[in-house]
Amino acid sequence: MDNRPIGMFDSGVGGITVFKEVIETMPNESMIYIGDTASFPYGSKSKETIIDLTKRRIETLIQKDVKLIVIACGTATSQALEEVQKMFDIPIIGIIKPTIKYLKKNNIKDIGIVATSGTIRSNGWEKEIMKEIPDAKVQNKACPLLAPMAEEGWTENEIAKLSVHEYMKDIKNIEALVLGCTHYPLFKASFLEEVGEDTKVINTGEMVSLAVKEYIEENNIKNDCKVKPTYSIYLTDTECNFLNVAKQLIKDEEIIKQIKKI
Ligand code: DGL
């Protein structure tokens, strides 16, 4: 048993899509989330910068005494996970491997990946997919406008629909579309409209929450439930629209009210 919280971070509000899934899957676990809004967006930055930002967010979470860290960000997972796993002793889970586990288990081979420019440039998804599913066919598309639009709360308007339509126009004949940036589940309705109902649209947060549950159970580090779970959300800068978008995902007013600057 281990009553310490699970730590999690992203560049902004996107990782809240993962936070939400983890709370739903493990309602007894406490959580600490950092939205690195001062450094948003991660998607357009160099690999060196992403490694540095990831290292610093992990150091902050370790100082807050978390038991496990989730990188709730596709950009940081694809460019920095391997490096930070070598630097720190704490278990660190990213969003790519748990999702590929699902694709493999379901024998999915024609795969579309939409993600930030940094993630697509790193080829992080395709490299890992080919290791696990060597005969997979992967179609990649960088969608650099979507994460900034999500931070702005523009996820369901006409501009959101048109942008998703434009980004999706070359992706054809896929069995599953991976939303490889954690901001993109906010556009799920538009992506579903593009691919049609026979194609599975994957929210990586769902896969990550199952991986975290499995890790916690296997390693016997569950919260013993003697103390009520607590949720803390910190931002590195508060001049942003984080609160308004987070409210769409987290219905618990108490969690929203205590969001503060780190
Ligand atoms: N939500 C992040 C990701 O999954 C980062 C988006 C960004 O900051 O550009 O890639």
Tab-separated table of C-alpha atoms and ligand atoms in Angstrom:
chain	number	residue	atom	x	y	z
A	1	MET	CA	0.000	0.000	0.000
A	2	ASP	CA	1.127	3.532	-0.749
A	3	ASN	CA	-1.107	6.528	-0.009
A	4	ARG	CA	0.978	9.054	-1.904
A	5	PRO	CA	-0.593	10.683	-4.983
A	6	ILE	CA	-0.075	9.888	-8.662
A	7	GLY	CA	1.704	12.792	-10.415
A	8	MET	CA	0.841	13.911	-13.899
A	9	PHE	CA	1.688	16.794	-16.237
A	10	ASP	CA	1.086	18.262	-19.670
A	11	SER	CA	1.736	21.611	-21.359
A	12	GLY	CA	-1.790	22.772	-20.532
A	13	VAL	CA	-5.335	21.511	-20.330
A	14	GLY	CA	-4.885	18.529	-22.711
A	15	GLY	CA	-3.610	16.174	-20.016
A	16	ILE	CA	-6.831	16.776	-18.096
A	17	THR	CA	-8.382	14.303	-20.575
A	18	VAL	CA	-6.006	11.721	-19.038
A	19	PHE	CA	-6.516	13.002	-15.448
A	20	LYS	CA	-10.278	12.510	-15.897
A	21	GLU	CA	-9.887	8.905	-17.074
A	22	VAL	CA	-7.489	8.040	-14.233
A	23	ILE	CA	-9.886	9.453	-11.603
A	24	GLU	CA	-12.749	7.459	-13.121
A	25	THR	CA	-10.742	4.225	-13.288
A	26	MET	CA	-9.135	4.632	-9.842
A	27	PRO	CA	-11.451	6.756	-7.697
A	28	ASN	CA	-9.455	5.967	-4.539
A	29	GLU	CA	-6.168	7.416	-5.754
A	30	SER	CA	-4.994	10.965	-4.966
A	31	MET	CA	-3.611	12.986	-7.870
A	32	ILE	CA	-1.384	15.984	-8.509
A	33	TYR	CA	-1.505	17.583	-11.961
A	34	ILE	CA	0.777	20.249	-13.392
A	35	GLY	CA	-0.377	22.234	-16.414
A	36	ASP	CA	2.806	23.804	-17.761
A	37	THR	CA	0.893	26.739	-19.206
A	38	ALA	CA	3.962	29.031	-19.041
A	39	SER	CA	5.674	26.791	-21.626
A	40	PHE	CA	2.668	26.027	-23.855
A	41	PRO	CA	2.777	24.819	-26.627
A	42	TYR	CA	5.142	21.864	-26.361
A	43	GLY	CA	4.243	20.715	-29.883
A	44	SER	CA	6.351	23.267	-31.739
A	45	LYS	CA	9.474	23.054	-29.534
A	46	SER	CA	12.756	21.223	-30.134
A	47	LYS	CA	13.515	17.810	-28.640
A	48	GLU	CA	16.178	19.372	-26.355
A	49	THR	CA	13.649	21.852	-24.947
A	50	ILE	CA	11.044	19.119	-24.445
A	51	ILE	CA	13.546	16.950	-22.549
A	52	ASP	CA	14.465	19.909	-20.341
A	53	LEU	CA	10.821	20.843	-19.623
A	54	THR	CA	9.907	17.207	-18.939
A	55	LYS	CA	12.847	16.830	-16.542
A	56	ARG	CA	11.826	19.976	-14.653
A	57	ARG	CA	8.174	18.985	-14.328
A	58	ILE	CA	9.221	15.546	-13.074
A	59	GLU	CA	11.537	17.112	-10.483
A	60	THR	CA	8.641	19.250	-9.200
A	61	LEU	CA	6.351	16.221	-8.959
A	62	ILE	CA	9.039	14.249	-7.098
A	63	GLN	CA	9.392	17.148	-4.628
A	64	LYS	CA	5.644	16.845	-4.071
A	65	ASP	CA	6.229	13.220	-3.097
A	66	VAL	CA	4.253	11.375	-5.772
A	67	LYS	CA	4.540	7.574	-6.080
A	68	LEU	CA	4.307	7.336	-9.860
A	69	ILE	CA	4.394	9.813	-12.759
A	70	VAL	CA	2.227	9.869	-15.868
A	71	ILE	CA	3.408	11.968	-18.798
A	72	ALA	CA	-0.063	13.016	-19.955
A	73	CYS	CA	1.382	14.451	-23.146
A	74	GLY	CA	2.142	12.850	-26.512
A	75	THR	CA	4.880	15.357	-27.365
A	76	ALA	CA	6.809	14.740	-24.124
A	77	THR	CA	6.218	10.974	-24.302
A	78	SER	CA	7.528	10.695	-27.850
A	79	GLN	CA	10.600	12.879	-27.317
A	80	ALA	CA	11.575	12.631	-23.668
A	81	LEU	CA	10.187	9.463	-22.024
A	82	GLU	CA	13.242	7.283	-22.712
A	83	GLU	CA	15.637	9.964	-21.465
A	84	VAL	CA	13.782	10.727	-18.234
A	85	GLN	CA	13.260	7.037	-17.469
A	86	LYS	CA	17.073	6.777	-17.423
A	87	MET	CA	17.473	9.892	-15.235
A	88	PHE	CA	14.968	9.120	-12.448
A	89	ASP	CA	14.215	6.088	-10.264
A	90	ILE	CA	10.489	6.775	-9.989
A	91	PRO	CA	8.174	4.806	-12.340
A	92	ILE	CA	7.180	6.959	-15.339
A	93	ILE	CA	4.361	5.971	-17.720
A	94	GLY	CA	3.766	7.680	-21.079
A	95	ILE	CA	0.798	7.546	-23.441
A	96	ILE	CA	2.285	5.567	-26.353
A	97	LYS	CA	2.962	2.033	-25.069
A	98	PRO	CA	-0.424	1.529	-23.333
A	99	THR	CA	-2.185	2.550	-26.564
A	100	ILE	CA	-0.101	0.221	-28.734
A	101	LYS	CA	-0.890	-2.617	-26.331
A	102	TYR	CA	-4.571	-2.043	-27.129
A	103	LEU	CA	-3.953	-1.900	-30.924
A	104	LYS	CA	-1.997	-5.142	-30.808
A	105	LYS	CA	-4.518	-6.933	-28.610
A	106	ASN	CA	-7.301	-5.981	-31.017
A	107	ASN	CA	-5.287	-6.946	-34.087
A	108	ILE	CA	-5.541	-3.432	-35.535
A	109	LYS	CA	-3.107	-2.856	-38.408
A	110	ASP	CA	-4.343	0.099	-40.461
A	111	ILE	CA	-3.677	2.942	-38.109
A	112	GLY	CA	-3.998	6.725	-38.407
A	113	ILE	CA	-2.041	8.937	-36.000
A	114	VAL	CA	-2.870	12.604	-35.473
A	115	ALA	CA	-0.572	14.541	-33.150
A	116	THR	CA	1.514	17.690	-32.719
A	117	SER	CA	4.303	18.578	-35.171
A	118	GLY	CA	6.963	17.578	-32.628
A	119	THR	CA	5.407	14.167	-32.074
A	120	ILE	CA	5.038	13.434	-35.797
A	121	ARG	CA	8.576	14.709	-36.523
A	122	SER	CA	9.975	12.382	-33.805
A	123	ASN	CA	8.279	9.392	-35.443
A	124	GLY	CA	7.725	8.177	-31.871
A	125	TRP	CA	4.393	6.465	-32.498
A	126	GLU	CA	5.364	4.733	-35.734
A	127	LYS	CA	8.676	3.412	-34.321
A	128	GLU	CA	6.916	1.814	-31.352
A	129	ILE	CA	4.038	0.486	-33.480
A	130	MET	CA	6.442	-1.214	-35.913
A	131	LYS	CA	8.233	-2.940	-33.010
A	132	GLU	CA	4.984	-4.461	-31.774
A	133	ILE	CA	2.977	-4.803	-35.009
A	134	PRO	CA	5.575	-5.178	-37.833
A	135	ASP	CA	2.959	-5.476	-40.587
A	136	ALA	CA	1.063	-2.354	-39.517
A	137	LYS	CA	0.361	0.427	-42.005
A	138	VAL	CA	0.603	3.819	-40.345
A	139	GLN	CA	-0.626	7.153	-41.716
A	140	ASN	CA	0.631	10.192	-39.767
A	141	LYS	CA	-0.685	13.728	-39.737
A	142	ALA	CA	0.577	16.706	-37.749
A	143	CYS	CA	-2.253	19.030	-36.657
A	144	PRO	CA	-0.374	22.018	-35.182
A	145	LEU	CA	-3.404	24.309	-34.831
A	146	LEU	CA	-5.523	21.996	-32.693
A	147	ALA	CA	-3.807	22.195	-29.282
A	148	PRO	CA	-3.805	26.045	-29.272
A	149	MET	CA	-7.470	25.984	-30.335
A	150	ALA	CA	-8.269	23.581	-27.482
A	151	GLU	CA	-6.592	25.914	-24.961
A	152	GLU	CA	-8.816	28.661	-26.346
A	153	GLY	CA	-11.937	26.521	-25.930
A	154	TRP	CA	-12.504	26.328	-29.692
A	155	THR	CA	-13.253	22.644	-29.934
A	156	GLU	CA	-16.829	22.458	-31.119
A	157	ASN	CA	-17.277	25.510	-33.352
A	158	GLU	CA	-17.193	25.677	-37.160
A	159	ILE	CA	-13.480	26.511	-37.209
A	160	ALA	CA	-12.740	23.368	-35.185
A	161	LYS	CA	-14.790	21.216	-37.581
A	162	LEU	CA	-13.140	22.750	-40.661
A	163	SER	CA	-9.643	22.360	-39.206
A	164	VAL	CA	-10.200	18.691	-38.355
A	165	HIS	CA	-11.669	18.150	-41.837
A	166	GLU	CA	-8.608	19.749	-43.497
A	167	TYR	CA	-6.133	17.726	-41.396
A	168	MET	CA	-7.986	14.460	-42.001
A	169	LYS	CA	-8.402	14.748	-45.749
A	170	ASP	CA	-5.402	12.545	-46.688
A	171	ILE	CA	-6.023	9.846	-44.084
A	172	LYS	CA	-7.919	6.993	-45.729
A	173	ASN	CA	-8.938	3.378	-45.033
A	174	ILE	CA	-7.956	3.069	-41.385
A	175	GLU	CA	-9.332	0.759	-38.701
A	176	ALA	CA	-8.371	3.069	-35.836
A	177	LEU	CA	-7.431	6.712	-35.436
A	178	VAL	CA	-5.138	7.420	-32.487
A	179	LEU	CA	-5.581	10.863	-30.956
A	180	GLY	CA	-1.845	11.096	-30.309
A	181	CYS	CA	-2.047	14.461	-28.550
A	182	THR	CA	-3.946	14.588	-25.267
A	183	HIS	CA	-5.694	17.810	-26.311
A	184	TYR	CA	-7.440	16.060	-29.203
A	185	PRO	CA	-10.172	14.127	-27.330
A	186	LEU	CA	-11.760	17.585	-26.984
A	187	PHE	CA	-12.337	17.376	-30.775
A	188	LYS	CA	-13.564	13.781	-30.673
A	189	ALA	CA	-16.964	14.555	-32.218
A	190	SER	CA	-15.341	16.168	-35.295
A	191	PHE	CA	-12.840	13.308	-35.703
A	192	LEU	CA	-15.677	10.766	-35.450
A	193	GLU	CA	-17.554	12.618	-38.128
A	194	GLU	CA	-14.523	12.425	-40.436
A	195	VAL	CA	-13.726	8.731	-40.016
A	196	GLY	CA	-17.242	7.321	-39.675
A	197	GLU	CA	-18.562	4.907	-37.112
A	198	ASP	CA	-16.663	1.810	-38.283
A	199	THR	CA	-13.349	3.375	-37.278
A	200	LYS	CA	-12.354	3.370	-33.626
A	201	VAL	CA	-11.202	6.804	-32.409
A	202	ILE	CA	-8.772	6.258	-29.551
A	203	ASN	CA	-8.525	8.520	-26.525
A	204	THR	CA	-5.111	7.606	-25.124
A	205	GLY	CA	-6.255	8.611	-21.604
A	206	GLU	CA	-8.466	5.501	-21.483
A	207	MET	CA	-5.516	3.235	-22.320
A	208	VAL	CA	-3.189	5.043	-19.904
A	209	SER	CA	-5.639	4.747	-17.013
A	210	LEU	CA	-5.749	0.957	-17.505
A	211	ALA	CA	-1.931	0.794	-17.591
A	212	VAL	CA	-1.678	2.855	-14.395
A	213	LYS	CA	-4.236	0.620	-12.655
A	214	GLU	CA	-2.352	-2.490	-13.703
A	215	TYR	CA	0.983	-1.062	-12.520
A	216	ILE	CA	-0.440	0.015	-9.150
A	217	GLU	CA	-2.058	-3.366	-8.551
A	218	GLU	CA	0.930	-5.431	-9.668
A	219	ASN	CA	3.291	-3.419	-7.495
A	220	ASN	CA	0.957	-3.330	-4.527
A	221	ILE	CA	1.032	0.475	-4.215
A	222	LYS	CA	-2.708	1.137	-4.039
A	223	ASN	CA	-4.130	3.760	-1.673
A	224	ASP	CA	-5.343	1.825	1.385
A	225	CYS	CA	-8.514	4.000	1.425
A	226	LYS	CA	-8.060	5.044	5.068
A	227	VAL	CA	-7.694	8.615	3.813
A	228	LYS	CA	-10.014	10.271	1.319
A	229	PRO	CA	-8.274	10.891	-2.045
A	230	THR	CA	-7.214	14.484	-2.766
A	231	TYR	CA	-6.823	16.186	-6.138
A	232	SER	CA	-4.521	19.153	-6.752
A	233	ILE	CA	-4.043	21.017	-10.011
A	234	TYR	CA	-1.172	23.493	-10.392
A	235	LEU	CA	-0.380	25.799	-13.299
A	236	THR	CA	2.973	27.376	-14.158
A	237	ASP	CA	1.120	30.499	-15.389
A	238	THR	CA	-2.442	31.548	-14.706
A	239	GLU	CA	-2.921	34.041	-17.575
A	240	CYS	CA	-4.761	31.458	-19.637
A	241	ASN	CA	-8.125	29.924	-20.377
A	242	PHE	CA	-7.294	26.697	-18.505
A	243	LEU	CA	-10.144	26.968	-15.988
A	244	ASN	CA	-12.879	27.335	-18.602
A	245	VAL	CA	-11.737	24.337	-20.621
A	246	ALA	CA	-10.976	22.187	-17.551
A	247	LYS	CA	-14.561	22.769	-16.370
A	248	GLN	CA	-15.865	20.991	-19.483
A	249	LEU	CA	-13.946	17.886	-18.447
A	250	ILE	CA	-14.063	17.935	-14.641
A	251	LYS	CA	-17.508	18.447	-13.227
A	252	ASP	CA	-16.365	18.567	-9.582
A	253	GLU	CA	-16.421	22.277	-8.595
A	254	GLU	CA	-14.178	21.624	-5.582
A	255	ILE	CA	-11.319	20.418	-7.799
A	256	ILE	CA	-11.696	23.400	-10.139
A	257	LYS	CA	-11.848	25.922	-7.267
A	258	GLN	CA	-8.494	24.993	-5.824
A	259	ILE	CA	-6.481	25.288	-9.092
A	260	LYS	CA	-3.474	27.475	-8.254
A	261	LYS	CA	-0.129	28.731	-9.538
A	262	ILE	CA	2.809	26.606	-8.556
B	1	DGL	N1	-1.118	17.749	-25.064
B	1	DGL	C1	0.187	17.686	-25.585
B	1	DGL	C2	0.427	16.465	-26.417
B	1	DGL	O1	-0.167	15.465	-26.096
B	1	DGL	C3	0.904	18.954	-25.936
B	1	DGL	C4	0.311	19.873	-26.952
B	1	DGL	C5	1.140	21.106	-27.088
B	1	DGL	O2	1.514	21.689	-26.047
B	1	DGL	O3	1.472	21.494	-28.209
B	1	DGL	O4	1.189	16.435	-27.346
